[in-house]
mmCIF file of C-alpha atoms in Angstrom:
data_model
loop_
_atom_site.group_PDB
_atom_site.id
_atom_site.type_symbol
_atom_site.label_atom_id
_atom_site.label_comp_id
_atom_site.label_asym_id
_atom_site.label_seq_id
_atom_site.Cartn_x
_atom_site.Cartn_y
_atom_site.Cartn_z
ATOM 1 C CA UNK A 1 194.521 -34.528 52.401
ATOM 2 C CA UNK A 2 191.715 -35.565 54.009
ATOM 3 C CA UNK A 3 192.490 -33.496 57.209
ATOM 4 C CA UNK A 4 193.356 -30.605 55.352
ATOM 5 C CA UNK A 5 189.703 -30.480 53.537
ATOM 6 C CA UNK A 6 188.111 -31.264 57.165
ATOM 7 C CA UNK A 7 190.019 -28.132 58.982
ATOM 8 C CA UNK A 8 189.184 -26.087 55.536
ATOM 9 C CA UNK A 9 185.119 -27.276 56.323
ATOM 10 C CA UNK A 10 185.483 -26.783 60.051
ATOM 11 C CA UNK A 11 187.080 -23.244 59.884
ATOM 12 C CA UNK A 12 184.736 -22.345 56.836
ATOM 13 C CA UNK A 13 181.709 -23.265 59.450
ATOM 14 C CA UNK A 14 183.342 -21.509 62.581
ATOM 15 C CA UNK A 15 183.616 -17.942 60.227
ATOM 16 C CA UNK A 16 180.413 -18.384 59.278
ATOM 17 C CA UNK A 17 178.813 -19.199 62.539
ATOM 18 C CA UNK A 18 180.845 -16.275 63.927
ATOM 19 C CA UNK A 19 179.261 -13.915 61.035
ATOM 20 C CA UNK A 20 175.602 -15.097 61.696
ATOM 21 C CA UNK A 21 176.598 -14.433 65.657
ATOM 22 C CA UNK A 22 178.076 -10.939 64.883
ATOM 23 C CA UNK A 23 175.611 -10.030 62.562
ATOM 24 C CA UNK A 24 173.128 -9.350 65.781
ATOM 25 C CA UNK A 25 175.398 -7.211 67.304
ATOM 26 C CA UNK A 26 175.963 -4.869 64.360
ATOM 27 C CA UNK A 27 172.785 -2.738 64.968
ATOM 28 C CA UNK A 28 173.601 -1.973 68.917
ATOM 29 C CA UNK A 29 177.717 -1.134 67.500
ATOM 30 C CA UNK A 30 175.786 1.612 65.918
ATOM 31 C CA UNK A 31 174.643 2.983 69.239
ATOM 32 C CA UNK A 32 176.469 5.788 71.021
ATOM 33 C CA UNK A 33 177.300 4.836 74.684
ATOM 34 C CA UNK A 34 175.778 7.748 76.926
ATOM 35 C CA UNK A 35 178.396 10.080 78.164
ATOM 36 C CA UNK A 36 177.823 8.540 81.914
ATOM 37 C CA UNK A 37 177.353 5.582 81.101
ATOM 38 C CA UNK A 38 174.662 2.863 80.539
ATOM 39 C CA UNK A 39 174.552 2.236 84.559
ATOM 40 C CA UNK A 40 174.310 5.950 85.578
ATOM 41 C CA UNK A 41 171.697 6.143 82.625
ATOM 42 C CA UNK A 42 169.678 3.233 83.495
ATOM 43 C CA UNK A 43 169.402 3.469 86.964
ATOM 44 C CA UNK A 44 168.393 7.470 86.729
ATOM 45 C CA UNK A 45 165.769 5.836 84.199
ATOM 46 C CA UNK A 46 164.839 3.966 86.348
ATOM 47 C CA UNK A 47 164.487 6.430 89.309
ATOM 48 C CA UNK A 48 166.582 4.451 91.483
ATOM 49 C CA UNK A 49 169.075 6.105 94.376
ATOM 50 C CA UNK A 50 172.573 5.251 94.382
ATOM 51 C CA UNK A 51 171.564 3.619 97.918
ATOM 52 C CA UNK A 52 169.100 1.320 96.413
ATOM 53 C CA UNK A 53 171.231 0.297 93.133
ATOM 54 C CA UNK A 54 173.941 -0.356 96.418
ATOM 55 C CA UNK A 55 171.955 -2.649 98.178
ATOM 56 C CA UNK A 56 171.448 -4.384 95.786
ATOM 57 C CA UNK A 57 174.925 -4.713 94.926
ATOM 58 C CA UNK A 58 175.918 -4.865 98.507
ATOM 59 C CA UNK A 59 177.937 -1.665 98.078
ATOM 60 C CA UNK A 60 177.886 1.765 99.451
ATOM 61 C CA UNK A 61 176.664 4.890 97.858
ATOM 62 C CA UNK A 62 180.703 5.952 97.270
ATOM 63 C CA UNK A 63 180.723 2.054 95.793
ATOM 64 C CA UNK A 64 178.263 2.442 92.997
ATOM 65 C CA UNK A 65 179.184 6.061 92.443
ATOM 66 C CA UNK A 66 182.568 4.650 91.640
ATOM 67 C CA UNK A 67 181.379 1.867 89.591
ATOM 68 C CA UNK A 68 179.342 4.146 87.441
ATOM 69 C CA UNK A 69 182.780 6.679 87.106
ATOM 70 C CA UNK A 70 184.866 3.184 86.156
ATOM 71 C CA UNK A 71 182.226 2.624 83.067
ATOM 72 C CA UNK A 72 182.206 6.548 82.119
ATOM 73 C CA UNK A 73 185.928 6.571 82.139
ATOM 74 C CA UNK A 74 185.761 3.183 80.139
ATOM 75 C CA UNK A 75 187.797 1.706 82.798
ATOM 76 C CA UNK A 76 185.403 -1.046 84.342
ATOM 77 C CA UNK A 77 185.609 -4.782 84.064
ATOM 78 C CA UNK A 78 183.062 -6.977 82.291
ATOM 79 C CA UNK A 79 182.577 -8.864 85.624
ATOM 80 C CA UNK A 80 181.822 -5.694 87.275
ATOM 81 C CA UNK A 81 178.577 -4.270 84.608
ATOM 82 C CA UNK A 82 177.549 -8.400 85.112
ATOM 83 C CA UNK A 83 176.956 -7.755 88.508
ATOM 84 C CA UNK A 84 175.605 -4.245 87.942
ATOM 85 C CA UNK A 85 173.288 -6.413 85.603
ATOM 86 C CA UNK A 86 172.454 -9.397 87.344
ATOM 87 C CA UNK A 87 171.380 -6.869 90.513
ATOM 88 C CA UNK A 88 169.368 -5.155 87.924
ATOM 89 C CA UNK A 89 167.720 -7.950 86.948
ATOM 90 C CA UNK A 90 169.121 -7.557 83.761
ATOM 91 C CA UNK A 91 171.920 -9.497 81.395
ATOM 92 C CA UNK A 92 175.055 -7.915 79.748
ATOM 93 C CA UNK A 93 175.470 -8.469 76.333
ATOM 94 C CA UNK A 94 178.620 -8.372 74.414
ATOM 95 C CA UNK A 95 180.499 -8.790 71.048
ATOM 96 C CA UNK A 96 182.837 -7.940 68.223
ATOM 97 C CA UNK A 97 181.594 -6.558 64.866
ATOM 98 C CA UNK A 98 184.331 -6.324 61.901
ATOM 99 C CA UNK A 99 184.659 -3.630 61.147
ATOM 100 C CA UNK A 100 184.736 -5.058 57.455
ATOM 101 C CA UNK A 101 181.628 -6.058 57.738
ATOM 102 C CA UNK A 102 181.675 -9.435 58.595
ATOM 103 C CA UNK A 103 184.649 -12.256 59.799
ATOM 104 C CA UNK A 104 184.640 -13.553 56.041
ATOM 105 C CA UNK A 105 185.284 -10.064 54.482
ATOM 106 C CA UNK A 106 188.149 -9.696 57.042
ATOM 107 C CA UNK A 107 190.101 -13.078 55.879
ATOM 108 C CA UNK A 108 189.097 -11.384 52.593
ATOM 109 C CA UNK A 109 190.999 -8.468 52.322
ATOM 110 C CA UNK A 110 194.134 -10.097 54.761
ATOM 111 C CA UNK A 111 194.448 -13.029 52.361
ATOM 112 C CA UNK A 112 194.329 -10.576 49.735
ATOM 113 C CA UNK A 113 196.951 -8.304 51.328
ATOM 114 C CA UNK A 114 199.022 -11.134 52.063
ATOM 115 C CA UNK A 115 198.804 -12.254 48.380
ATOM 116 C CA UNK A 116 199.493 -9.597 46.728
ATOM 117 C CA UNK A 117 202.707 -8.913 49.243
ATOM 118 C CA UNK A 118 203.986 -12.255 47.867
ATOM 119 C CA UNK A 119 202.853 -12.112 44.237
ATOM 120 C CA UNK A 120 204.558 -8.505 43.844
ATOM 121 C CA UNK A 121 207.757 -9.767 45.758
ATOM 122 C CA UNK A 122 207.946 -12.740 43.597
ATOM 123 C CA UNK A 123 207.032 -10.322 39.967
ATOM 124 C CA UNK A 124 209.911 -7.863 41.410
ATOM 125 C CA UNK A 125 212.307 -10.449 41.393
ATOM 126 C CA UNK A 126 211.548 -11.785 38.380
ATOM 127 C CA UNK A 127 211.354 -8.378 36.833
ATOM 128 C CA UNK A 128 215.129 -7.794 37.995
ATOM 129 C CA UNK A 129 215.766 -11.012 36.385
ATOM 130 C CA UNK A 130 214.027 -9.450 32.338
ATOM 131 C CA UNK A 131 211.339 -12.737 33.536
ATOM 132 C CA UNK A 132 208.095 -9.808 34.749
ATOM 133 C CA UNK A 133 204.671 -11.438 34.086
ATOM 134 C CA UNK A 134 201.832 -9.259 32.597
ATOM 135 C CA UNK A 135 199.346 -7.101 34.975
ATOM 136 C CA UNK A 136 196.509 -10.087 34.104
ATOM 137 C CA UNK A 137 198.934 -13.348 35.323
ATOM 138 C CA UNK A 138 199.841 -10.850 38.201
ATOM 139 C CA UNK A 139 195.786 -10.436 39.418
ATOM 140 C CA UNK A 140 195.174 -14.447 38.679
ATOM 141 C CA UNK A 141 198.380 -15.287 40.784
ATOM 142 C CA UNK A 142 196.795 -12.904 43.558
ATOM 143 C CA UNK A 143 193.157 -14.112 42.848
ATOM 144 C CA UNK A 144 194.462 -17.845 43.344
ATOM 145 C CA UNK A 145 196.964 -17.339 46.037
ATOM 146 C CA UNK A 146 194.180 -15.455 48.013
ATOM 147 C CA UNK A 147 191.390 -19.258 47.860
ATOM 148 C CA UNK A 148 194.422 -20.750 48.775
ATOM 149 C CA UNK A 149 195.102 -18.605 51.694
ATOM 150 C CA UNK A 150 191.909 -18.270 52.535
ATOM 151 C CA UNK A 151 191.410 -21.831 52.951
ATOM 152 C CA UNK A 152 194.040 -23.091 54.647
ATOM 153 C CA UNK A 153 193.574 -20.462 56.783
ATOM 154 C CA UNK A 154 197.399 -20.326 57.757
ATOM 155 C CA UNK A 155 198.609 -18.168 60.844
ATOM 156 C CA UNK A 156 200.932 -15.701 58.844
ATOM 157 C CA UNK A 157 197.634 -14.339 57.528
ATOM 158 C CA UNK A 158 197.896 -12.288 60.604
ATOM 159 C CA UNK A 159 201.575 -11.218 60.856
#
């Protein structure tokens, strides 16, 4: 029991060190990549040649020219814009925002999902079997099957 309340604290902490994390990103996820990318952008910003960004990079004019086509055509790696940044001088930033809202709202609505998917399978058969429960035992079943899912945190939640 004792584990079981320990890996219900530690994965409550994780979500909600994950939602404090994501919650920085969720103003730049509102931000429209330019159409040629942030490297093309920056670097014409910047007034700097495809030579210079390329010496930098220790690449060729045709090198950084492809690079920048690799991030318009959403193709390049994240190793690749880190060493775009690091020539830049810069750092590349990265994340995931829910789009729920936050990590907690996700587990939300899939422990609710998942829930109410056993709730209503269980109420059908009882129903075939004259034994139905009323719409308000039907919510509390789903209301207290979701905490439980929720906390144990249980990998079918994502089946």
């Amino acid at each position: 029991m004792l584990t079981l309340l320990n890996m219900r604290t530690k994965n409550q902490i994780i979500i909600e060190q994950l939602d404090r994390k994501s919650d920085l990103f969720i103003e730049a996820s509102k931000m429209t990549v330019p159409s040629n990318g942030w490297i093309h952008l920056i670097r014409k910003s910047l007034n700097m040649t495809l030579e210079q960004l390329g010496k930098k990079l220790g690449k060729s004019k045709q090198g950084v020219r492809a690079i920048e086509e690799s991030e318009k055509n959403q193709a390049i790696s994240i190793k690749s814009l880190k060493e775009v940044a690091k020539a830049l001088d810069m750092q590349l930033v990265y994340g995931f925002v829910s789009n729920s809202g936050s990590f907690s709202n996700y587990i939300d609505i899939k422990a609710k999902e998942l829930a109410t998917k056993i709730v209503l399978r269980t109420h059908q058969t009882m129903s075939l079997e004259n034994q139905g429960n009323s719409k308000e035992i039907i919510e509390k079943a789903i209301q207290d099957l979701t905490v439980e899912i929720k906390q144990e945190m249980k990998r079918s939640l994502w089946d």
